[in-house]
Coordinates of N, CA and C in Angstrom, one line a residue:
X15 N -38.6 -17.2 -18.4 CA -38.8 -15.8 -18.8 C -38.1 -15.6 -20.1
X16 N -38.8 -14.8 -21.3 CA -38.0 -14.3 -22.4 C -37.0 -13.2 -22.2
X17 N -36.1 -13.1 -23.1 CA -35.2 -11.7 -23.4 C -36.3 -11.2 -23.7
X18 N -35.8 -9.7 -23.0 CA -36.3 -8.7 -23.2 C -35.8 -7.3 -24.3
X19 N -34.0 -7.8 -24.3 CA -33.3 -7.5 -25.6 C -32.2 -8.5 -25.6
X20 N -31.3 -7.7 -26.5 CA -30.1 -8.7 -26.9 C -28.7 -7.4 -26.5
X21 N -28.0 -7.7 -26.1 CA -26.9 -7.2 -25.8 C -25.6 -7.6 -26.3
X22 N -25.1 -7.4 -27.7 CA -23.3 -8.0 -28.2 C -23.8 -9.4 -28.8
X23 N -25.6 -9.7 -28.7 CA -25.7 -10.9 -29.2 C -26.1 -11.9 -28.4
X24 N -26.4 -11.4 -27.2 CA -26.5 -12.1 -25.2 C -27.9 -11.6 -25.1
X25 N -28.6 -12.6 -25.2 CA -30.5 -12.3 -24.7 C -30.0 -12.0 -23.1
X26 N -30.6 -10.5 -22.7 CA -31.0 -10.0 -21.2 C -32.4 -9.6 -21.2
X27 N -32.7 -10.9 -20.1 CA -33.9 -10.8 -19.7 C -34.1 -9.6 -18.2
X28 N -35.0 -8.8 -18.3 CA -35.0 -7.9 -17.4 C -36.1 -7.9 -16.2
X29 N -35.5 -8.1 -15.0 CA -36.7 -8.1 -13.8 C -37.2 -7.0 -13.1
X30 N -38.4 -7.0 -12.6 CA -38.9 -5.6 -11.9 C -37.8 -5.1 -10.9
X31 N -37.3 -6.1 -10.4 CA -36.4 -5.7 -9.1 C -34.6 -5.2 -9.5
X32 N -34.6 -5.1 -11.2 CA -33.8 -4.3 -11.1 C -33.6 -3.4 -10.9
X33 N -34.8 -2.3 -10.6 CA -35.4 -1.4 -10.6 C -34.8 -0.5 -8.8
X34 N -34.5 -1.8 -8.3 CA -33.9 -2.1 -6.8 C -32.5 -1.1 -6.5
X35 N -31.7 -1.5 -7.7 CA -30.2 -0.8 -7.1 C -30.2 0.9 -7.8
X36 N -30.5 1.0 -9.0 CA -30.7 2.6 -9.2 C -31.9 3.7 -8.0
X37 N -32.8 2.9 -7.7 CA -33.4 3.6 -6.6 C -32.7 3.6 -5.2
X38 N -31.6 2.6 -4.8 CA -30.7 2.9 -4.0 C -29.9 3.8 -4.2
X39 N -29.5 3.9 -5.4 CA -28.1 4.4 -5.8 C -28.6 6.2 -6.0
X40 N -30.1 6.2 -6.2 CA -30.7 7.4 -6.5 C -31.1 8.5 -4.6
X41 N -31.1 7.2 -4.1 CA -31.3 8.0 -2.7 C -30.0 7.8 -1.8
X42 N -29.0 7.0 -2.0 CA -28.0 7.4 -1.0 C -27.1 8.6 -2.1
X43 N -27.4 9.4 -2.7 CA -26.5 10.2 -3.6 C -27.5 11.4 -3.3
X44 N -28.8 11.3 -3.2 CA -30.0 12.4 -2.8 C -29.8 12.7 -1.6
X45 N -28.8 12.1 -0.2 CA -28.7 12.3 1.1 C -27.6 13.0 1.5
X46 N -26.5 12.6 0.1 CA -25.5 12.9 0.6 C -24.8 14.1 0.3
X47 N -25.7 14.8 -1.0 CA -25.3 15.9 -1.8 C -26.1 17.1 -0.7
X48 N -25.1 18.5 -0.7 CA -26.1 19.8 -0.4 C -26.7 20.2 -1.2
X49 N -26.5 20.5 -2.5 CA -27.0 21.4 -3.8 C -27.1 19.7 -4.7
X50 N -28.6 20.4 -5.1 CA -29.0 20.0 -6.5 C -29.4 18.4 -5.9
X51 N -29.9 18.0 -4.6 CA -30.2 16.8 -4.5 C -31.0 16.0 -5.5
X52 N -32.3 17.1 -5.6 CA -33.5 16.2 -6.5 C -32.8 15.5 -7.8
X53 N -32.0 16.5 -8.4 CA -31.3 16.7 -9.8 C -30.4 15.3 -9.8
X54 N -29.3 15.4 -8.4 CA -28.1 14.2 -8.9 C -28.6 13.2 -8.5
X55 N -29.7 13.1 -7.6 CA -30.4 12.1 -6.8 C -31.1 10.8 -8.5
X56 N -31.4 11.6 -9.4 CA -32.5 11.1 -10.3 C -31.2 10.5 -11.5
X57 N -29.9 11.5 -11.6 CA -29.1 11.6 -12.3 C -28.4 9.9 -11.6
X58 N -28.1 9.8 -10.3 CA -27.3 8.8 -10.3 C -27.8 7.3 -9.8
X59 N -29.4 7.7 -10.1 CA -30.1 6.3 -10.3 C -29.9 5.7 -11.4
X60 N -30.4 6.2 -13.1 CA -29.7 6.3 -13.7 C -28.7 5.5 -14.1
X61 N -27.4 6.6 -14.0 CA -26.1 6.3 -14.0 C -25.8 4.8 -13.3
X62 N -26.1 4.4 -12.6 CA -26.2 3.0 -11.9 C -26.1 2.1 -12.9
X63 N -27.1 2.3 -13.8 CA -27.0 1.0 -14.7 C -26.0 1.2 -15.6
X64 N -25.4 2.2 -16.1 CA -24.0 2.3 -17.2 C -23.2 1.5 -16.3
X65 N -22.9 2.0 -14.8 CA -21.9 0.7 -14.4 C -21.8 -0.4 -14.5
X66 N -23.7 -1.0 -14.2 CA -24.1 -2.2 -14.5 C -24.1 -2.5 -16.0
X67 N -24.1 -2.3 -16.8 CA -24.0 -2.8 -18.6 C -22.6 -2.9 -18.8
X68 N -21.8 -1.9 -18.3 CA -20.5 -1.7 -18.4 C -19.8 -3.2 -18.1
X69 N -20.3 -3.4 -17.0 CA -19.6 -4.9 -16.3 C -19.9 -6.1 -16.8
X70 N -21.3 -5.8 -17.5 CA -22.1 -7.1 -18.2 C -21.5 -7.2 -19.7
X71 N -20.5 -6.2 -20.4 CA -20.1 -6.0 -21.3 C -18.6 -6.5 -21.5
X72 N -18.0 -6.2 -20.5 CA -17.1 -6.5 -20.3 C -17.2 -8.3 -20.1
X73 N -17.6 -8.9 -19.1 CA -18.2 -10.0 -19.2 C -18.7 -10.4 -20.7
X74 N -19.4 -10.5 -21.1 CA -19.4 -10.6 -22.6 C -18.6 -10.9 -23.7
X75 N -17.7 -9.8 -23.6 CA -16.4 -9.5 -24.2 C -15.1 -10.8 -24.3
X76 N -14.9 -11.0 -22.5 CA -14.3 -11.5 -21.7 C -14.5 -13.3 -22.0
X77 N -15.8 -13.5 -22.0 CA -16.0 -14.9 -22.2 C -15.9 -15.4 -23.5
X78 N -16.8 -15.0 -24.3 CA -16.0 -14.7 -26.3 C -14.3 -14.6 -26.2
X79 N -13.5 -14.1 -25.9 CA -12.1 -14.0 -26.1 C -11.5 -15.7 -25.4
X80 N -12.2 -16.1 -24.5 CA -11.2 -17.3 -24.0 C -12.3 -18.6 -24.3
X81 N -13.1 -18.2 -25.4 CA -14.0 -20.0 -25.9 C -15.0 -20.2 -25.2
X82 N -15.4 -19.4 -24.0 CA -16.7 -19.5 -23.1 C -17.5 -18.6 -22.8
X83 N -18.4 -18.4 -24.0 CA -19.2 -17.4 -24.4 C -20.6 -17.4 -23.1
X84 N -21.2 -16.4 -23.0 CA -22.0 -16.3 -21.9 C -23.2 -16.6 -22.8
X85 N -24.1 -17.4 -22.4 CA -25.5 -17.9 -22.9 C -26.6 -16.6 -22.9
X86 N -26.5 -15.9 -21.5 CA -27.8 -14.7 -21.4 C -27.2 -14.0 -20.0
X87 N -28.1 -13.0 -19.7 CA -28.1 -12.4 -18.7 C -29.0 -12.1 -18.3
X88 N -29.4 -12.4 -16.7 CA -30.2 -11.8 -16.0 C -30.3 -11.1 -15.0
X89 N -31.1 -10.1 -15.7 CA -30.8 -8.5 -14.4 C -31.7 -8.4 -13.9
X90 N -31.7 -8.9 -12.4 CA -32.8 -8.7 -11.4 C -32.1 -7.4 -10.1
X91 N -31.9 -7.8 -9.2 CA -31.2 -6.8 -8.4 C -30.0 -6.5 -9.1
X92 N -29.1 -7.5 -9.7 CA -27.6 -7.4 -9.9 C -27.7 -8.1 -11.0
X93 N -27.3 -7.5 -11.7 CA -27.1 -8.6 -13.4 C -26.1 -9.8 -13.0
X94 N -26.8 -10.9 -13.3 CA -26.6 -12.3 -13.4 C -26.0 -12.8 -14.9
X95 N -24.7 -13.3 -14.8 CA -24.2 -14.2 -16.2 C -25.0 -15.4 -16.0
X96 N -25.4 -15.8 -17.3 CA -26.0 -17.1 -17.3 C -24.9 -18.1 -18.4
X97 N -24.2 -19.2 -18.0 CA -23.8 -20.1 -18.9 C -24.4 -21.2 -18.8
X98 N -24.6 -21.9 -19.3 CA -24.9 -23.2 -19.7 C -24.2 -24.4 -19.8
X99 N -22.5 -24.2 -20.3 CA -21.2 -25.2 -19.7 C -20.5 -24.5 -19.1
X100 N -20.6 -25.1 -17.9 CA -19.8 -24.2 -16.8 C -18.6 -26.1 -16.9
X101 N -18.2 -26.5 -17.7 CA -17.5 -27.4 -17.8 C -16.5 -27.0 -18.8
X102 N -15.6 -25.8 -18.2 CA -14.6 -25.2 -18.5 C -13.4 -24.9 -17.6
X103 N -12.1 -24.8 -18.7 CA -10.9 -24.9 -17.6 C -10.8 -23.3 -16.8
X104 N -10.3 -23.5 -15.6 CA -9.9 -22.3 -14.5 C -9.4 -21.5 -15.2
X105 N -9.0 -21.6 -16.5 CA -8.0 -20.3 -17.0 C -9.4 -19.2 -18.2
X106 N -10.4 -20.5 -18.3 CA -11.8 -19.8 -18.9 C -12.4 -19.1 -17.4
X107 N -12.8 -19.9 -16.8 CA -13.5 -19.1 -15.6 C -13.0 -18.0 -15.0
X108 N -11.6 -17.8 -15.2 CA -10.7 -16.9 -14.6 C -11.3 -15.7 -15.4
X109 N -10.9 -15.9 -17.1 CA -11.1 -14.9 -18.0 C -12.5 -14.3 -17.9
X110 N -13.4 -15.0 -18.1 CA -14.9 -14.7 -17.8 C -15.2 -14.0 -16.7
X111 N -14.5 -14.1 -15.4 CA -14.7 -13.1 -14.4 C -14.0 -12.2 -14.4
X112 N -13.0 -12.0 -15.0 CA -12.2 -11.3 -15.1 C -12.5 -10.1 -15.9
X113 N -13.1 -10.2 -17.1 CA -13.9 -8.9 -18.0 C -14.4 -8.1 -17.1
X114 N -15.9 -8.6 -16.6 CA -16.5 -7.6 -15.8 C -15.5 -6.5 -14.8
X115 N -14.6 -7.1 -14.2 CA -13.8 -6.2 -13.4 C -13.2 -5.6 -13.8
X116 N -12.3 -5.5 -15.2 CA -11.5 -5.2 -15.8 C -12.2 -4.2 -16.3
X117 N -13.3 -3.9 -17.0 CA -14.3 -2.8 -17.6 C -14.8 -1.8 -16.8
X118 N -15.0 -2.4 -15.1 CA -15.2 -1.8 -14.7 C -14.1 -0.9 -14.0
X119 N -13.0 -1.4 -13.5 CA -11.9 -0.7 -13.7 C -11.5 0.6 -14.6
X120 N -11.4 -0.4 -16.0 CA -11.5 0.9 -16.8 C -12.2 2.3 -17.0
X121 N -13.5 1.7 -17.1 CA -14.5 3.1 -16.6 C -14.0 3.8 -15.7
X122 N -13.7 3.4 -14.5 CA -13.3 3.9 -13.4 C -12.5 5.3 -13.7
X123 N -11.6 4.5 -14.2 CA -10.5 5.5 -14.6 C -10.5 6.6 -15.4
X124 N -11.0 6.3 -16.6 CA -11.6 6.4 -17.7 C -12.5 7.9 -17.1
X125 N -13.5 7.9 -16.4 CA -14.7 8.8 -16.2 C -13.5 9.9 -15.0
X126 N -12.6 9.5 -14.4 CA -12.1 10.5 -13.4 C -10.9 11.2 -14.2
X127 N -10.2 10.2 -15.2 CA -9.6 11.0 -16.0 C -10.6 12.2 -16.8
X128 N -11.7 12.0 -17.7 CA -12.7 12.6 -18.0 C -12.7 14.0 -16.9
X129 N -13.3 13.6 -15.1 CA -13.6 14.5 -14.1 C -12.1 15.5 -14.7
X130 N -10.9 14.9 -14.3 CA -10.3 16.1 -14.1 C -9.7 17.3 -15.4
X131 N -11.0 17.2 -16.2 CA -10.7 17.7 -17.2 C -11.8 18.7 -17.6
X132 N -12.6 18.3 -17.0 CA -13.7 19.3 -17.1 C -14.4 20.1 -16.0
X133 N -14.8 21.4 -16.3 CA -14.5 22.7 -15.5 C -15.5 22.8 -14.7
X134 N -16.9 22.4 -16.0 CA -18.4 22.4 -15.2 C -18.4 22.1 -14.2
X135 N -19.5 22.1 -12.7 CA -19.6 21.9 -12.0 C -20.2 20.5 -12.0
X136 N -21.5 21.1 -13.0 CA -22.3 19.7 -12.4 C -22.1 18.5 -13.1
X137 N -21.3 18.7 -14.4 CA -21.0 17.4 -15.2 C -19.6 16.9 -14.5
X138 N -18.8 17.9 -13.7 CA -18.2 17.0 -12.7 C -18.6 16.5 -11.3
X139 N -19.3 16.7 -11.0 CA -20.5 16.4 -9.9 C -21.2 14.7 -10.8
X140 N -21.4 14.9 -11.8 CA -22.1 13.7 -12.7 C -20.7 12.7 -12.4
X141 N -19.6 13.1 -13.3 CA -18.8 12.0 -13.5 C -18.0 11.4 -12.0
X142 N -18.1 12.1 -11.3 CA -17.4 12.1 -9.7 C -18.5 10.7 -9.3
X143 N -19.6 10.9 -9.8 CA -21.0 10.2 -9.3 C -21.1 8.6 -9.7
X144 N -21.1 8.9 -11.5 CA -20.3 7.7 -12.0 C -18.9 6.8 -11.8
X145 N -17.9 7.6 -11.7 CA -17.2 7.0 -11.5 C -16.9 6.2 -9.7
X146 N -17.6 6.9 -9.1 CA -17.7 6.1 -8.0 C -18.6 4.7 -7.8
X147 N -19.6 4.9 -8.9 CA -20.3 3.6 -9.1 C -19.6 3.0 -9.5
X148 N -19.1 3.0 -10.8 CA -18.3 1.9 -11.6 C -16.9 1.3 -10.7
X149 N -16.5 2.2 -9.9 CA -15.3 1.9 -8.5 C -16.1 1.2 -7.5
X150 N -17.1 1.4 -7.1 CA -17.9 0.1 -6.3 C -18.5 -1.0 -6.8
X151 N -18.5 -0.5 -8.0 CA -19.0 -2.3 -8.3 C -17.4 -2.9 -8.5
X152 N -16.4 -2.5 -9.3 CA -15.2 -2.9 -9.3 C -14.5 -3.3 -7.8
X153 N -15.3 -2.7 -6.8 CA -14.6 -3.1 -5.6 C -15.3 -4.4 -5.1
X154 N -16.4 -3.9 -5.1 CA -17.5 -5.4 -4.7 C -17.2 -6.2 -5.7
X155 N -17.0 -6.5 -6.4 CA -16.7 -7.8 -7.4 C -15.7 -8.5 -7.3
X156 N -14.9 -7.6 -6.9 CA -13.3 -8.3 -6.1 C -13.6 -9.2 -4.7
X157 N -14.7 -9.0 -4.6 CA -14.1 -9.4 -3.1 C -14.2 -11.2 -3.3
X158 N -13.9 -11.9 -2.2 CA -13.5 -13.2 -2.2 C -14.6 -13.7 -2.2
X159 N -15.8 -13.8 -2.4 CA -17.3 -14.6 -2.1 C -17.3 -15.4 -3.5
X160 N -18.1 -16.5 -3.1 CA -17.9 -17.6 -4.6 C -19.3 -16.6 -5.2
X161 N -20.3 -15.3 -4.8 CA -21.5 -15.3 -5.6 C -21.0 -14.4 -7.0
X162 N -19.6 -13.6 -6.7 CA -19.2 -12.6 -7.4 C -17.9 -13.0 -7.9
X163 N -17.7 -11.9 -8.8 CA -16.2 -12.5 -9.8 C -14.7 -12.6 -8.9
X164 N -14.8 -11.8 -7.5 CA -13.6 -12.2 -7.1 C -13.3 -13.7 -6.5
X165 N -14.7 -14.3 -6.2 CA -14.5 -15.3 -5.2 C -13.9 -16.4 -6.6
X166 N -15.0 -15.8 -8.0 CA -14.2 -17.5 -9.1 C -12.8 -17.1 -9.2
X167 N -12.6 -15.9 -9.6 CA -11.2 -15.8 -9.4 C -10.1 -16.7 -8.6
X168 N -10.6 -16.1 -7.4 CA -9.5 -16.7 -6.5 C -9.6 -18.6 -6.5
X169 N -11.1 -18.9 -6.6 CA -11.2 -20.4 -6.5 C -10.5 -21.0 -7.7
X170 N -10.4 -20.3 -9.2 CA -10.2 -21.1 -9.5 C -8.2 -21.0 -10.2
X171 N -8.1 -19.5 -9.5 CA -6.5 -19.2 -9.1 C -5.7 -20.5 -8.3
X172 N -6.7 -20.8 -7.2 CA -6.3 -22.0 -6.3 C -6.1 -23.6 -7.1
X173 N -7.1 -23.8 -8.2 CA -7.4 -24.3 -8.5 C -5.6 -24.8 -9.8
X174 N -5.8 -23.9 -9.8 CA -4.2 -23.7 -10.9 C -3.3 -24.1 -9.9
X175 N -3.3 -23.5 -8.7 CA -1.8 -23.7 -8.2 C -1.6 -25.0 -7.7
X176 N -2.4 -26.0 -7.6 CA -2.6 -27.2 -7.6 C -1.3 -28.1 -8.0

């Protein structure tokens, strides 16, 4: 498959089925709101993918800073890093997984600091929306599975304490 753009300099190639998690993310926020479903329902499909770029950016970032640049990205259900030398030390793999979570983190905070600052309803209703995305991908990416950044983490945390 070709890139479809370039992101910080990172060809992302784009699949139909990314299409998958903002239409999730657009109907469990359409179920759960009383007012304004149609509205936040469409808003936090959306919004879905700033969490997702956010984390791919961060990754980006992350792998440039410690010598292990990310080759591309592929966003099918869940944006995929793509490297090419994965024949790097645990303190690169660490760093590399470590971006994504860290950006998302920051958003996190970032957008609720933002929330408790502003009066509107619905642009805090928006940022309440986002920031809970960018807190669940930050949470799911923690977790210990080798498919996501918590599991390299930890593997290759273990890997150090050797």
């Amino acid at each position: 498959m070709h890139a479809n753009f370039s992101l910080l300099g990172v060809p992302v190639t784009i699949r139909p089925t990314s299409l998958g998690a903002g239409l999730l993310s657009a109907l469990v926020v359409a179920l759960v709101t009383r007012e304004r479903r149609v509205a936040l329902g469409i808003a936090a499909g959306g919004l879905w993918y700033t969490a997702d770029f956010t984390h791919v950016v961060g990754h980006i970032v992350s792998s440039e800073a410690v010598g292990a640049p990310m080759d591309a990205v592929d966003f099918g259900l869940y944006p995929m890093s793509v490297y090419v030398n994965h024949d790097v030390s645990p303190q690169q793999h660490i760093g590399r997984a470590g971006g994504g979570v860290a950006a998302s983190l920051l958003a996190t905070l970032v957008l609720l600091l933002l929330r408790s600052r502003v009066t509107n309803s619905l642009a805090r209703q928006l940022l309440a929306i986002a920031a809970t995305q960018h807190g669940l991908l930050f949470v799911l990416s923690m977790l210990p599975v080798q498919l996501v950044d918590g599991g390299v983490i930890y593997t290759n945390l273990r890997k150090l304490r050797r």
